Amino acid sequence: MLSQNNAPPPPDNPHAGGVIPKVVPPLARPSPHARDLPWRTAFTWLRAGWRDLWTHPLPSLIYGLGVFLVSAAVVWFLFRLEFDYALFPALAGFMVVGPLIAGGLYEKSRRLEAGEPVGLGPMLFVRLRSGRAGVFMGVMLLGLFLLWMRAAVLIYALFFGMVAFPGTEEIVPMLLLTPTGWALLLVGSAVGALFAAFSFAISVFAFPMLLTERTDALSALGISMAMVWNNLAVMIAWGAIVVALFALCLLTVGLGLIPVFPLLGHATWHCYRAIRSGDAAAHEDDRMFIRPA
């Protein structure tokens, strides 16, 4: 028998009596990674990197010389082993692994900031607070680099067919003077830009984070992307500066890497410090994956 009680439901049970409670959407919260920095701040980081470069400059310049010599050796081996078809993708892919090999430059800037002694030894043998997570991140970035190399080969095959690479002497006129070459440049540049943007977003802050915080590689890569996304204007400006200076290095046949690579490495540290501000302990809730023991 149905109850004839028409009394209102008790206040602690709003669902009784067929009453639908009011649903209020949660208020939007500002992102903890947003810093509201103007795009001109990128030049402030560049000036700070220039200051670090010329504070005890010898270790930084030796570091840059080492990067130049290794890059020259890689190019020589590509021609020696007749892998010259991979030259252009390798040059573009250098920006994927660049943040990984700049760890010693981050360490020098960190030591200057902390008032610790600076030397080439600590820059070459960097001790990460996250330990072996740096190796895992390096493997993932190298995998992304190899993926880009394979994508570049496939794009070439789509436009020119399964034919042997004609050599660097003939490929430049083919790219610049034929409609097929123009289409290849357009598609290749678009795909390369996607790879470059993704690799820049996930890696620009990841290695400095492993240097100063106890975290895992996947969390560092994810938080790096979050920081870039929430500070898009200034990070686009910083990415444009990096691309422009890297293009300058190519115009100098790589010799520009000797001063430019240390400059960008030191400036990236200041970029990280400006956006990843505050004590690392305040960001413990950012950790998305298992932290190392």
Short mmCIF file of C-alpha atoms in Angstrom, two decimals:
data_model
loop_
_atom_site.label_atom_id
_atom_site.label_comp_id
_atom_site.label_asym_id
_atom_site.label_seq_id
_atom_site.Cartn_x
_atom_site.Cartn_y
_atom_site.Cartn_z
CA MET A 1 0.00 0.00 0.00
CA LEU A 2 1.43 3.38 -1.03
CA SER A 3 2.08 5.95 1.61
CA GLN A 4 -0.06 9.11 1.57
CA ASN A 5 2.66 11.14 3.27
CA ASN A 6 3.23 14.31 1.21
CA ALA A 7 5.62 15.92 3.65
CA PRO A 8 8.80 17.39 2.15
CA PRO A 9 11.86 15.15 2.27
CA PRO A 10 14.31 15.62 5.08
CA PRO A 11 17.13 18.11 4.34
CA ASP A 12 19.81 15.44 4.64
CA ASN A 13 18.25 13.34 1.84
CA PRO A 14 17.46 15.59 -1.14
CA HIS A 15 16.87 12.59 -3.45
CA ALA A 16 13.80 11.42 -1.47
CA GLY A 17 10.39 12.24 -2.86
CA GLY A 18 11.66 12.63 -6.43
CA VAL A 19 13.37 15.95 -5.73
CA ILE A 20 16.34 16.60 -8.07
CA PRO A 21 19.11 18.49 -6.28
CA LYS A 22 20.73 21.49 -7.87
CA VAL A 23 23.96 20.67 -9.73
CA VAL A 24 26.58 23.40 -9.61
CA PRO A 25 29.61 22.97 -11.87
CA PRO A 26 32.97 23.34 -10.17
CA LEU A 27 34.69 26.68 -10.50
CA ALA A 28 37.60 26.87 -12.90
CA ARG A 29 40.93 26.94 -11.13
CA PRO A 30 44.04 28.60 -12.56
CA SER A 31 46.75 26.21 -13.68
CA PRO A 32 49.64 25.88 -11.20
CA HIS A 33 52.02 25.99 -14.17
CA ALA A 34 50.83 29.34 -15.61
CA ARG A 35 53.15 32.28 -14.94
CA ASP A 36 51.61 34.96 -17.21
CA LEU A 37 55.01 35.96 -18.55
CA PRO A 38 55.15 38.30 -21.56
CA TRP A 39 56.86 36.95 -24.65
CA ARG A 40 59.72 39.42 -24.21
CA THR A 41 60.81 37.47 -21.13
CA ALA A 42 62.53 35.05 -23.52
CA PHE A 43 65.19 37.70 -24.18
CA THR A 44 65.71 38.05 -20.43
CA TRP A 45 66.56 34.35 -20.29
CA LEU A 46 68.93 34.79 -23.22
CA ARG A 47 70.75 37.62 -21.43
CA ALA A 48 71.00 35.51 -18.27
CA GLY A 49 72.43 32.66 -20.33
CA TRP A 50 74.97 35.03 -21.88
CA ARG A 51 76.01 36.10 -18.38
CA ASP A 52 76.48 32.49 -17.28
CA LEU A 53 78.43 31.71 -20.45
CA TRP A 54 81.03 34.39 -19.73
CA THR A 55 81.22 33.65 -16.01
CA HIS A 56 84.08 31.11 -15.99
CA PRO A 57 83.73 30.77 -19.79
CA LEU A 58 86.35 28.08 -20.46
CA PRO A 59 84.29 25.04 -19.30
CA SER A 60 81.27 26.21 -21.31
CA LEU A 61 83.30 26.83 -24.47
CA ILE A 62 85.05 23.45 -24.14
CA TYR A 63 81.61 21.88 -23.75
CA GLY A 64 80.43 23.64 -26.92
CA LEU A 65 83.59 22.57 -28.75
CA GLY A 66 82.90 18.97 -27.76
CA VAL A 67 79.34 19.19 -29.14
CA PHE A 68 80.72 20.63 -32.40
CA LEU A 69 83.35 17.88 -32.75
CA VAL A 70 80.83 15.12 -32.07
CA SER A 71 78.39 16.66 -34.58
CA ALA A 72 81.15 16.93 -37.20
CA ALA A 73 82.11 13.29 -36.58
CA VAL A 74 78.48 12.17 -37.03
CA VAL A 75 78.23 14.05 -40.34
CA TRP A 76 81.53 12.54 -41.50
CA PHE A 77 80.35 9.02 -40.67
CA LEU A 78 77.08 9.59 -42.53
CA PHE A 79 79.01 10.40 -45.69
CA ARG A 80 81.62 7.70 -45.07
CA LEU A 81 78.97 4.99 -44.67
CA GLU A 82 76.91 6.40 -47.58
CA PHE A 83 74.05 7.40 -45.31
CA ASP A 84 74.06 10.94 -46.66
CA TYR A 85 70.30 10.67 -47.29
CA ALA A 86 69.88 10.94 -43.52
CA LEU A 87 71.84 14.20 -43.27
CA PHE A 88 68.94 16.65 -43.41
CA PRO A 89 66.69 14.67 -41.02
CA ALA A 90 69.66 14.26 -38.67
CA LEU A 91 70.28 18.00 -38.62
CA ALA A 92 66.62 18.64 -37.85
CA GLY A 93 66.56 15.83 -35.28
CA PHE A 94 69.48 17.40 -33.42
CA MET A 95 66.93 19.64 -31.73
CA VAL A 96 65.21 16.53 -30.34
CA VAL A 97 68.27 15.34 -28.42
CA GLY A 98 69.73 18.81 -27.78
CA PRO A 99 68.18 19.23 -24.30
CA LEU A 100 69.51 15.80 -23.35
CA ILE A 101 73.16 16.59 -24.10
CA ALA A 102 73.00 20.02 -22.45
CA GLY A 103 72.88 18.58 -18.92
CA GLY A 104 76.34 19.84 -18.01
CA LEU A 105 75.37 23.39 -18.93
CA TYR A 106 72.32 23.21 -16.66
CA GLU A 107 74.62 22.00 -13.89
CA LYS A 108 76.99 24.95 -14.33
CA SER A 109 74.11 27.45 -14.17
CA ARG A 110 72.75 25.68 -11.10
CA ARG A 111 76.14 25.89 -9.40
CA LEU A 112 76.51 29.56 -10.25
CA GLU A 113 73.07 30.21 -8.80
CA ALA A 114 73.92 28.28 -5.63
CA GLY A 115 77.36 29.85 -5.25
CA GLU A 116 79.13 26.50 -5.70
CA PRO A 117 82.48 26.04 -7.50
CA VAL A 118 82.31 25.56 -11.26
CA GLY A 119 84.48 23.20 -13.28
CA LEU A 120 84.48 21.01 -16.35
CA GLY A 121 84.45 17.79 -14.29
CA PRO A 122 81.05 18.36 -12.62
CA MET A 123 79.65 19.43 -16.00
CA LEU A 124 80.74 16.20 -17.70
CA PHE A 125 79.73 13.90 -14.84
CA VAL A 126 76.39 15.31 -13.78
CA ARG A 127 74.68 13.68 -10.81
CA LEU A 128 70.92 13.72 -11.22
CA ARG A 129 68.67 13.76 -8.17
CA SER A 130 66.39 11.38 -10.07
CA GLY A 131 69.18 8.90 -10.69
CA ARG A 132 68.57 6.38 -13.46
CA ALA A 133 65.45 8.17 -14.66
CA GLY A 134 67.78 10.24 -16.85
CA VAL A 135 68.82 7.12 -18.76
CA PHE A 136 65.19 6.18 -19.34
CA MET A 137 64.42 9.68 -20.63
CA GLY A 138 67.43 9.53 -22.94
CA VAL A 139 66.23 6.26 -24.44
CA MET A 140 62.77 7.72 -25.08
CA LEU A 141 64.16 10.84 -26.75
CA LEU A 142 66.50 8.75 -28.90
CA GLY A 143 63.50 6.62 -29.88
CA LEU A 144 61.65 9.77 -30.91
CA PHE A 145 64.71 10.83 -32.93
CA LEU A 146 64.81 7.47 -34.76
CA LEU A 147 61.06 7.71 -35.41
CA TRP A 148 61.58 11.10 -37.06
CA MET A 149 64.41 9.66 -39.19
CA ARG A 150 62.15 6.85 -40.39
CA ALA A 151 59.31 9.27 -41.11
CA ALA A 152 61.66 11.42 -43.21
CA VAL A 153 62.70 8.41 -45.30
CA LEU A 154 59.07 7.41 -45.86
CA ILE A 155 58.14 10.96 -46.94
CA TYR A 156 60.99 10.95 -49.46
CA ALA A 157 59.83 7.59 -50.83
CA LEU A 158 56.24 8.83 -51.19
CA PHE A 159 57.31 11.67 -53.46
CA PHE A 160 60.30 10.25 -55.37
CA GLY A 161 59.55 6.53 -55.20
CA MET A 162 61.70 3.62 -54.08
CA VAL A 163 64.85 4.89 -55.78
CA ALA A 164 68.36 5.35 -54.52
CA PHE A 165 69.25 8.65 -52.96
CA PRO A 166 70.87 10.77 -55.74
CA GLY A 167 73.41 12.40 -53.45
CA THR A 168 73.65 15.80 -51.82
CA GLU A 169 74.87 17.42 -55.05
CA GLU A 170 71.67 16.51 -56.91
CA ILE A 171 69.06 16.54 -54.14
CA VAL A 172 69.27 20.32 -53.57
CA PRO A 173 68.31 21.22 -57.19
CA MET A 174 65.61 18.51 -57.08
CA LEU A 175 64.11 20.06 -53.95
CA LEU A 176 64.35 23.69 -55.04
CA LEU A 177 63.66 23.53 -58.79
CA THR A 178 60.96 20.87 -59.28
CA PRO A 179 57.27 20.83 -58.27
CA THR A 180 57.78 17.43 -56.63
CA GLY A 181 60.62 18.88 -54.58
CA TRP A 182 58.46 21.82 -53.52
CA ALA A 183 55.71 19.45 -52.38
CA LEU A 184 58.27 17.35 -50.50
CA LEU A 185 59.63 20.44 -48.76
CA LEU A 186 56.12 21.55 -47.81
CA VAL A 187 55.01 18.19 -46.40
CA GLY A 188 58.38 17.41 -44.83
CA SER A 189 58.54 20.79 -43.15
CA ALA A 190 55.01 20.39 -41.77
CA VAL A 191 55.71 16.90 -40.39
CA GLY A 192 59.10 18.00 -39.08
CA ALA A 193 57.51 20.99 -37.36
CA LEU A 194 55.10 18.67 -35.56
CA PHE A 195 57.95 16.44 -34.39
CA ALA A 196 60.00 19.47 -33.35
CA ALA A 197 57.12 21.09 -31.44
CA PHE A 198 56.29 17.86 -29.61
CA SER A 199 59.90 17.06 -28.73
CA PHE A 200 60.52 20.65 -27.61
CA ALA A 201 57.45 20.61 -25.37
CA ILE A 202 58.25 17.34 -23.63
CA SER A 203 62.01 17.81 -23.24
CA VAL A 204 62.77 21.50 -22.68
CA PHE A 205 62.14 21.31 -18.92
CA ALA A 206 62.43 17.56 -18.37
CA PHE A 207 66.19 17.24 -17.90
CA PRO A 208 66.52 20.28 -15.57
CA MET A 209 63.68 18.73 -13.56
CA LEU A 210 65.55 15.42 -13.27
CA LEU A 211 68.63 17.37 -12.19
CA THR A 212 66.94 19.16 -9.29
CA GLU A 213 63.93 17.01 -8.30
CA ARG A 214 63.26 13.40 -7.38
CA THR A 215 60.83 12.26 -10.04
CA ASP A 216 60.52 9.75 -12.86
CA ALA A 217 61.14 10.36 -16.55
CA LEU A 218 57.52 10.09 -17.67
CA SER A 219 56.37 12.59 -15.05
CA ALA A 220 59.15 14.99 -16.05
CA LEU A 221 58.18 14.76 -19.73
CA GLY A 222 54.49 15.25 -18.96
CA ILE A 223 55.03 18.19 -16.59
CA SER A 224 57.35 19.79 -19.15
CA MET A 225 54.58 19.68 -21.74
CA ALA A 226 52.11 21.12 -19.21
CA MET A 227 54.44 24.02 -18.43
CA VAL A 228 54.95 24.79 -22.12
CA TRP A 229 51.20 24.63 -22.86
CA ASN A 230 50.29 26.94 -19.97
CA ASN A 231 52.95 29.51 -20.95
CA LEU A 232 52.46 29.31 -24.68
CA ALA A 233 53.30 32.88 -25.74
CA VAL A 234 56.68 33.11 -24.06
CA MET A 235 57.58 29.52 -24.98
CA ILE A 236 56.78 30.13 -28.67
CA ALA A 237 59.10 33.13 -28.51
CA TRP A 238 61.78 31.01 -26.83
CA GLY A 239 61.38 28.25 -29.43
CA ALA A 240 61.74 30.82 -32.23
CA ILE A 241 64.99 32.07 -30.67
CA VAL A 242 66.32 28.51 -30.47
CA VAL A 243 65.46 27.81 -34.13
CA ALA A 244 66.99 31.10 -35.29
CA LEU A 245 70.26 30.50 -33.44
CA PHE A 246 70.42 26.90 -34.66
CA ALA A 247 69.95 28.13 -38.24
CA LEU A 248 72.83 30.53 -37.64
CA CYS A 249 74.96 27.56 -36.57
CA LEU A 250 74.16 25.79 -39.86
CA LEU A 251 75.19 28.87 -41.84
CA THR A 252 78.58 28.77 -40.10
CA VAL A 253 79.04 25.06 -40.99
CA GLY A 254 78.49 24.12 -37.36
CA LEU A 255 81.20 26.34 -35.87
CA GLY A 256 78.53 28.50 -34.30
CA LEU A 257 77.69 25.60 -32.00
CA ILE A 258 80.78 26.36 -29.92
CA PRO A 259 79.32 29.53 -28.35
CA VAL A 260 75.62 29.11 -29.25
CA PHE A 261 75.03 25.69 -27.71
CA PRO A 262 76.34 26.74 -24.27
CA LEU A 263 74.39 30.00 -24.53
CA LEU A 264 71.13 28.13 -25.16
CA GLY A 265 71.88 25.58 -22.45
CA HIS A 266 72.47 28.21 -19.79
CA ALA A 267 69.47 30.25 -20.93
CA THR A 268 67.24 27.15 -20.80
CA TRP A 269 68.16 26.75 -17.12
CA HIS A 270 66.90 30.26 -16.40
CA CYS A 271 63.78 29.51 -18.45
CA TYR A 272 63.17 26.48 -16.25
CA ARG A 273 63.76 28.43 -13.04
CA ALA A 274 61.34 31.17 -14.10
CA ILE A 275 58.48 28.79 -14.90
CA ARG A 276 59.14 25.96 -12.45
CA SER A 277 59.39 28.45 -9.59
CA GLY A 278 59.16 27.67 -5.90
CA ASP A 279 60.25 24.69 -3.84
CA ALA A 280 60.01 21.34 -5.61
CA ALA A 281 58.18 19.93 -2.59
CA ALA A 282 55.23 22.20 -3.45
CA HIS A 283 54.76 20.25 -6.69
CA GLU A 284 54.58 16.74 -5.25
CA ASP A 285 50.98 16.37 -6.44
CA ASP A 286 52.18 16.72 -10.05
CA ARG A 287 53.76 13.29 -9.97
CA MET A 288 51.74 11.07 -12.27
CA PHE A 289 53.84 7.92 -12.23
CA ILE A 290 55.94 5.90 -9.83
CA ARG A 291 58.80 7.84 -8.32
CA PRO A 292 62.21 6.20 -8.02
CA ALA A 293 63.13 4.80 -4.66
#
